[in-house]
Amino acid sequence: MVMDEDLEGGNLGSYQDRPRTFPSMRSKAYTPWIFRVLLGINSRVLFVILLLGLGAVFYVGARTSPIIVFVFSVCIFSFLLSIYLTKWVLAKDEGPPEMVQISEAIRDGAEGFFRTQYGTISKMAFLLALIILCIYLFRDITPQQEASGIGRSTSACITVAAFLLGALCSGAAGYVGMWVSVRANVRVSSAARRSAREALQIAVRAGGFSAMVVVGMAVIGIAILYATFYVWLGVDTPGGMKVTDLPLLLVGYGFGASFVALFAQLGGGIYTKAADVGADLVGKVEQGIPEDDPRNPAVIADLVGDNVGDCAARGADLFESIAAEIISAMILGGTMARRCKIEDPTGFILFPLVVHSFDLVISSVGIFSIRGTRDSGAKGPIEDPMAILQKGYSITIVLAVLTFGLSTRWLLYTEQAPSAWFNFALCGLVGIITAYVFVRITKYYTDYKHEPVRSLALSSSTGHGTNIIAGVSLGLESTALPVLVISVAIISAFWLGQTSGLVDETGKPTGGLFGTAVATMGMLSTAAYVLTMDMFGPIADNAGGIVEMSQQPESVREITDLLDAVGNTTKATTKGFAIGSAALASFLLFSAYMDEVSTFARVPFTEVDIAIPEVFVGGLLGSMLIYLFSAWACSAVGRTAQEVVKEVRRQFIERPGIMDYQEKPDYGRCVAIVASASLREMIKPGALAIISPIAVGLLFRILGYYTGQPLLGAKVVASMLMFATVSGILMALFLNTAGGAWDNAKKYIETGALGGKGSESHKAAITGDTVGDPFKDTAGPSIHVLIKMLATITLVMAPVFL
C-alpha cells in the first residue's frame, strides 16, 4: 500500500494541536476492474445489456425447467432487495469528520490488501486450472459421457470453466463482504451516539446485504451453469446425456469456490490476528492503554484485519459451503433417481436450489423483523442485542420449517413412493433442529452470561497459566455435545431416508444418503440469516474501534462494547454452525466421491476397509494433515505477530511522545508488515492442503499397480478424507470455541467484574485472548474450509487415483 509521506514519517504535529483529527491514509481509491468497466459504460447502454443478459438467462432457464426459472426469479429479487439495503445503509450519516477519516483509513487498508491478496490467489487459480486441463485431457471419461459423445477435451473445458467460475464467484462474494463492512462501520459508530437499537439495525442490515448477495450468487451461479450445460449438451435428447449424470459436471465449480475460500481464510486470518495479538500484547499489557486506543501503532492494522479476515474471508467461506452442499446433494439426488428409475428426476436434482431460494426469502423476513424502534440509548437500560437477533433467527427458523415442507411436497413427491416426500421433510426438520441446537450449544460455551465463560474469567484471578488451562479444557469439553448432535442427525436422517419407500431394481432401499443430503439442506436453509449475524460481529467490532479512536463519550463506547460482545458470540455461534454443516456436507461429498469412483472404475465401490495396512496409513495421513495444517496456520500468526510486537515496541521507545499525545504513531508501518507477512505465510499451509491428497493418491495408485490392487489409490484417498473429516471437525470445534470463550472472558472482566480493566485478572484474560486469537479466526475457520476442499479435490481428481 502507498501511504502519505507524513503518515510514514509520523511528522504530524502534536495531539494537542489536532486532538481529534487523523491523517489522511487514503491511497488511490480501488475499484475492481469489472466495476470500472461497467461504470464507464453509458447508463442506457448498460441497461440494454442488462435486459439482454436477463433475457438470455431466462430463455436458457425456460428451455431447461420451470424450476430453474423460479430459482432465477427469486435470486434476482434477492439482488434487488440487497440494493435496497445498500441504499438504506449508505443513506445513514457517517458522523463527525474524525470518524470519517478513521473509516477511510480502514477502508483503504482493507481494499489495498484485498487487491494484493486476490491478485495472488487469481494467479494460483489460473495455474491450477492449467494443471486440471492437462490432467483431464489425458484421463478416462465415464461410460455415460462416452455414450453421450462427450470427449476428453469437452470434459476438460467444462471442468476448467466451472472451476474458474467458482473461483471468480467466491472471490466476488469475499469482496462484497468486505465492501459493505468498511462502509457500514462508521455509520454504526455514528448511530451509537443516538441509540443502541439504531446501531444494531444498521449493522444487521449491512450484514444482510452481504448475506443476500453471497447466497444469491452461490445459487444463481450453479443454476446458470446447470442450465447452460443442459441446453448446450442436449441433455435428455436422443443420444444425449441423461439429466441424472449432469451434476457430476459441476464439481469443478465447488473446487474453485473451496480453493479461493481457503486462501482467503488463511490470508485474512493471519492478517487480522497478527495485528490483534501485536496490538493487545504491547498496548494493553505492557503500556496499559485501552483497546483501539489511537496511541497504539497497530490499531489501524487491527481494524483493517476485522474486514479482510472476518468479512471478506467469511463471505467466501459461506459461499463455498453452500456451493459444495448444493452440488453434492444434486449428485446424490441424481444417483438415487437413476437407481430408483424415477420417471422425472428433475425435482430430486434441483431440490437444493429451491431450498436455498426459499432461504433468501425467509432470511429477508428475519432481517427486516429487526427494526430501529426508539430505545433509551445511553440514558437508560439497553435492550439485549442478542435477544433481538435471536428473535429474528426464531422467525426465520419457523418460516424455514414451513417452506421446507412445501418444497419437499412440490419436488420430491413421486408415485413410486407417495409418502417419501414426508420422510424427506422430516429429514429437513432434523437438519433445521440440528442448526438451532448447534447455535445454542456454541452460545452456551462462548457467551459470558453462561457459566463456562464466567468460570474461565474467574480462573484469570489466579494468573495467566490457570487461564490457559481453563480455556483449553473448556474447548476440549465443548466438542462433546456437537459431536453427539451431529451423530444423531446423520443416523436419524439416514434412517428416515432408508424408510422412505424408494427402492432400486432389486428392492433394496436407496434413500438413506439422499436423506442425509436433505438434512444438510435443512441445516443450511437459514444460511443467509446466519451469515447476517456473522457479518454483524466485525462491523460492530470496527464501530467500537472508530468510537475509541475518535475519543467519543464513554456512554457511546458502552453501546459499541455491548454490540461487540454480542458480535463475538454471534461469530462463535456461526462458526459452530459452519462446522456442523461442513461435517454433513463432507459426508455427502465423501459419498459422492465413492459414487464417482464406482462410475469411472465400472466396479462397485461401497466401503473402505481400514484393516488393510495401506488404507489405515491413509487415515493416519489424513489426521496428520489436520494437525500439521493447524500448526502451520497458528505459527504463521505467531511469527507475524512477533514482527508487529517488535515494531510497536520500537515506536514506543523511539517516539516517547506517543504516550503523551505529543507524537503520532506510524500506523502505515504496521499495516505494511502484516499485509506482506500474511500473503507470504498463507502459501505453505494452502499448498499442503492442495498437494497432499493428490500426492497420496498417485503414490498409492502406483503401489497398487505393482501389488495387484487396482483401486488402492482410491481407497487410500477415501480413508484419508474420512479421517481428515473426523479429526478436522473435532479440531475446529475445539479451536473456535476455546478462542471465542477466551475473548468473551476478557470482555466480561472489562464490564467491571473481577477488578475490571487494568487489573491482574484482566491482564491474564488478555493473555488467554491472544492465545485464542489464531485459534478462532485463523486455524479454526480454515480447517472446516480445508475438509470440504479435500472432498472437492478428490471429486475432481478421482480418475487420477484409478
mmCIF file of N, CA and C in Angstrom, residues 250-303:
data_model
loop_
_atom_site.group_PDB
_atom_site.id
_atom_site.type_symbol
_atom_site.label_atom_id
_atom_site.label_comp_id
_atom_site.label_asym_id
_atom_site.label_seq_id
_atom_site.Cartn_x
_atom_site.Cartn_y
_atom_site.Cartn_z
ATOM 1 N N LEU A 250 -20.514 -30.397 -12.489
ATOM 2 C CA LEU A 250 -20.466 -29.156 -11.712
ATOM 3 C C LEU A 250 -19.405 -29.175 -10.613
ATOM 4 N N VAL A 251 -18.711 -30.301 -10.429
ATOM 5 C CA VAL A 251 -17.799 -30.418 -9.285
ATOM 6 C C VAL A 251 -16.664 -29.401 -9.358
ATOM 7 N N GLY A 252 -16.274 -29.008 -10.571
ATOM 8 C CA GLY A 252 -15.224 -28.007 -10.706
ATOM 9 C C GLY A 252 -15.609 -26.680 -10.071
ATOM 10 N N TYR A 253 -16.895 -26.352 -10.112
ATOM 11 C CA TYR A 253 -17.388 -25.107 -9.510
ATOM 12 C C TYR A 253 -17.142 -25.112 -8.005
ATOM 13 N N GLY A 254 -17.456 -26.244 -7.373
ATOM 14 C CA GLY A 254 -17.233 -26.365 -5.935
ATOM 15 C C GLY A 254 -15.757 -26.308 -5.582
ATOM 16 N N PHE A 255 -14.909 -26.912 -6.410
ATOM 17 C CA PHE A 255 -13.471 -26.895 -6.154
ATOM 18 C C PHE A 255 -12.925 -25.473 -6.259
ATOM 19 N N GLY A 256 -13.366 -24.736 -7.266
ATOM 20 C CA GLY A 256 -12.919 -23.351 -7.418
ATOM 21 C C GLY A 256 -13.317 -22.495 -6.232
ATOM 22 N N ALA A 257 -14.548 -22.675 -5.759
ATOM 23 C CA ALA A 257 -15.021 -21.924 -4.601
ATOM 24 C C ALA A 257 -14.209 -22.279 -3.353
ATOM 25 N N SER A 258 -13.934 -23.571 -3.160
ATOM 26 C CA SER A 258 -13.157 -24.013 -1.995
ATOM 27 C C SER A 258 -11.728 -23.488 -2.040
ATOM 28 N N PHE A 259 -11.144 -23.494 -3.229
ATOM 29 C CA PHE A 259 -9.764 -23.048 -3.397
ATOM 30 C C PHE A 259 -9.606 -21.595 -2.956
ATOM 31 N N VAL A 260 -10.477 -20.727 -3.457
ATOM 32 C CA VAL A 260 -10.392 -19.305 -3.100
ATOM 33 C C VAL A 260 -10.720 -19.095 -1.625
ATOM 34 N N ALA A 261 -11.738 -19.808 -1.127
ATOM 35 C CA ALA A 261 -12.140 -19.631 0.271
ATOM 36 C C ALA A 261 -11.014 -20.015 1.228
ATOM 37 N N LEU A 262 -10.273 -21.070 0.913
ATOM 38 C CA LEU A 262 -9.193 -21.500 1.801
ATOM 39 C C LEU A 262 -8.101 -20.431 1.898
ATOM 40 N N PHE A 263 -7.659 -19.934 0.755
ATOM 41 C CA PHE A 263 -6.592 -18.935 0.786
ATOM 42 C C PHE A 263 -7.087 -17.598 1.337
ATOM 43 N N ALA A 264 -8.347 -17.262 1.078
ATOM 44 C CA ALA A 264 -8.906 -16.033 1.650
ATOM 45 C C ALA A 264 -8.964 -16.131 3.166
ATOM 46 N N GLN A 265 -9.373 -17.314 3.670
ATOM 47 C CA GLN A 265 -9.470 -17.504 5.110
ATOM 48 C C GLN A 265 -8.086 -17.519 5.753
ATOM 49 N N LEU A 266 -7.128 -18.157 5.110
ATOM 50 C CA LEU A 266 -5.775 -18.195 5.649
ATOM 51 C C LEU A 266 -5.137 -16.808 5.670
ATOM 52 N N GLY A 267 -5.139 -16.147 4.518
ATOM 53 C CA GLY A 267 -4.511 -14.838 4.434
ATOM 54 C C GLY A 267 -5.187 -13.810 5.324
ATOM 55 N N GLY A 268 -6.516 -13.763 5.266
ATOM 56 C CA GLY A 268 -7.246 -12.814 6.101
ATOM 57 C C GLY A 268 -7.114 -13.122 7.573
ATOM 58 N N GLY A 269 -7.115 -14.418 7.929
ATOM 59 C CA GLY A 269 -6.989 -14.811 9.333
ATOM 60 C C GLY A 269 -5.624 -14.479 9.907
ATOM 61 N N ILE A 270 -4.576 -14.706 9.120
ATOM 62 C CA ILE A 270 -3.224 -14.366 9.585
ATOM 63 C C ILE A 270 -3.109 -12.851 9.762
ATOM 64 N N TYR A 271 -3.645 -12.093 8.814
ATOM 65 C CA TYR A 271 -3.589 -10.628 8.885
ATOM 66 C C TYR A 271 -4.264 -10.119 10.155
ATOM 67 N N THR A 272 -5.528 -10.510 10.331
ATOM 68 C CA THR A 272 -6.311 -9.914 11.421
ATOM 69 C C THR A 272 -5.779 -10.310 12.790
ATOM 70 N N LYS A 273 -5.358 -11.551 12.954
ATOM 71 C CA LYS A 273 -4.945 -11.979 14.290
ATOM 72 C C LYS A 273 -3.512 -11.585 14.622
ATOM 73 N N ALA A 274 -2.649 -11.490 13.636
ATOM 74 C CA ALA A 274 -1.300 -10.999 13.913
ATOM 75 C C ALA A 274 -1.357 -9.548 14.388
ATOM 76 N N ALA A 275 -2.170 -8.737 13.717
ATOM 77 C CA ALA A 275 -2.318 -7.338 14.133
ATOM 78 C C ALA A 275 -2.974 -7.243 15.502
ATOM 79 N N ASP A 276 -3.985 -8.073 15.736
ATOM 80 C CA ASP A 276 -4.707 -8.043 17.006
ATOM 81 C C ASP A 276 -3.800 -8.444 18.162
ATOM 82 N N VAL A 277 -3.062 -9.540 17.994
ATOM 83 C CA VAL A 277 -2.164 -10.018 19.050
ATOM 84 C C VAL A 277 -1.081 -8.978 19.343
ATOM 85 N N GLY A 278 -0.468 -8.446 18.291
ATOM 86 C CA GLY A 278 0.573 -7.450 18.485
ATOM 87 C C GLY A 278 0.067 -6.203 19.191
ATOM 88 N N ALA A 279 -1.133 -5.753 18.795
ATOM 89 C CA ALA A 279 -1.707 -4.554 19.417
ATOM 90 C C ALA A 279 -2.034 -4.798 20.883
ATOM 91 N N ASP A 280 -2.592 -5.964 21.205
ATOM 92 C CA ASP A 280 -3.004 -6.251 22.585
ATOM 93 C C ASP A 280 -1.815 -6.461 23.516
ATOM 94 N N LEU A 281 -0.818 -7.231 23.082
ATOM 95 C CA LEU A 281 0.302 -7.567 23.971
ATOM 96 C C LEU A 281 1.090 -6.324 24.386
ATOM 97 N N VAL A 282 1.347 -5.448 23.443
ATOM 98 C CA VAL A 282 2.127 -4.256 23.781
ATOM 99 C C VAL A 282 1.226 -3.149 24.318
ATOM 100 N N GLY A 283 0.120 -2.903 23.632
ATOM 101 C CA GLY A 283 -0.741 -1.798 24.033
ATOM 102 C C GLY A 283 -1.424 -2.018 25.367
ATOM 103 N N LYS A 284 -2.140 -3.116 25.500
ATOM 104 C CA LYS A 284 -2.908 -3.365 26.722
ATOM 105 C C LYS A 284 -2.029 -3.824 27.883
ATOM 106 N N VAL A 285 -1.211 -4.849 27.631
ATOM 107 C CA VAL A 285 -0.471 -5.476 28.729
ATOM 108 C C VAL A 285 0.738 -4.636 29.151
ATOM 109 N N GLU A 286 1.561 -4.226 28.177
ATOM 110 C CA GLU A 286 2.806 -3.536 28.526
ATOM 111 C C GLU A 286 2.590 -2.047 28.815
ATOM 112 N N GLN A 287 1.760 -1.384 27.988
ATOM 113 C CA GLN A 287 1.579 0.057 28.150
ATOM 114 C C GLN A 287 0.331 0.423 28.950
ATOM 115 N N GLY A 288 -0.576 -0.532 29.113
ATOM 116 C CA GLY A 288 -1.767 -0.284 29.911
ATOM 117 C C GLY A 288 -2.757 0.687 29.286
ATOM 118 N N ILE A 289 -2.767 0.774 27.936
ATOM 119 C CA ILE A 289 -3.725 1.661 27.266
ATOM 120 C C ILE A 289 -4.918 0.838 26.790
ATOM 121 N N PRO A 290 -6.088 1.453 26.587
ATOM 122 C CA PRO A 290 -7.294 0.690 26.222
ATOM 123 C C PRO A 290 -7.194 0.071 24.831
ATOM 124 N N GLU A 291 -8.113 -0.838 24.581
ATOM 125 C CA GLU A 291 -8.224 -1.428 23.244
ATOM 126 C C GLU A 291 -8.612 -0.343 22.251
ATOM 127 N N ASP A 292 -8.005 -0.392 21.053
ATOM 128 C CA ASP A 292 -8.292 0.557 19.972
ATOM 129 C C ASP A 292 -7.905 1.991 20.323
ATOM 130 N N ASP A 293 -6.990 2.156 21.276
ATOM 131 C CA ASP A 293 -6.512 3.491 21.617
ATOM 132 C C ASP A 293 -5.709 4.053 20.445
ATOM 133 N N PRO A 294 -5.924 5.325 20.069
ATOM 134 C CA PRO A 294 -5.220 5.884 18.911
ATOM 135 C C PRO A 294 -3.708 5.958 19.086
ATOM 136 N N ARG A 295 -3.193 5.811 20.320
ATOM 137 C CA ARG A 295 -1.746 5.827 20.538
ATOM 138 C C ARG A 295 -1.083 4.519 20.131
ATOM 139 N N ASN A 296 -1.867 3.477 19.915
ATOM 140 C CA ASN A 296 -1.307 2.168 19.571
ATOM 141 C C ASN A 296 -0.971 2.123 18.082
ATOM 142 N N PRO A 297 0.292 1.935 17.698
ATOM 143 C CA PRO A 297 0.657 1.948 16.270
ATOM 144 C C PRO A 297 -0.005 0.845 15.449
ATOM 145 N N ALA A 298 -0.474 -0.227 16.100
ATOM 146 C CA ALA A 298 -1.052 -1.358 15.363
ATOM 147 C C ALA A 298 -2.576 -1.284 15.277
ATOM 148 N N VAL A 299 -3.179 -0.199 15.747
ATOM 149 C CA VAL A 299 -4.637 -0.172 15.853
ATOM 150 C C VAL A 299 -5.320 -0.153 14.486
ATOM 151 N N ILE A 300 -4.774 0.588 13.530
ATOM 152 C CA ILE A 300 -5.390 0.616 12.198
ATOM 153 C C ILE A 300 -5.268 -0.756 11.535
ATOM 154 N N ALA A 301 -4.112 -1.395 11.659
ATOM 155 C CA ALA A 301 -3.936 -2.740 11.102
ATOM 156 C C ALA A 301 -4.936 -3.713 11.714
ATOM 157 N N ASP A 302 -5.185 -3.573 13.024
ATOM 158 C CA ASP A 302 -6.151 -4.430 13.714
ATOM 159 C C ASP A 302 -7.550 -4.227 13.146
ATOM 160 N N LEU A 303 -7.955 -2.994 12.943
ATOM 161 C CA LEU A 303 -9.290 -2.705 12.435
ATOM 162 C C LEU A 303 -9.445 -3.123 10.968
#
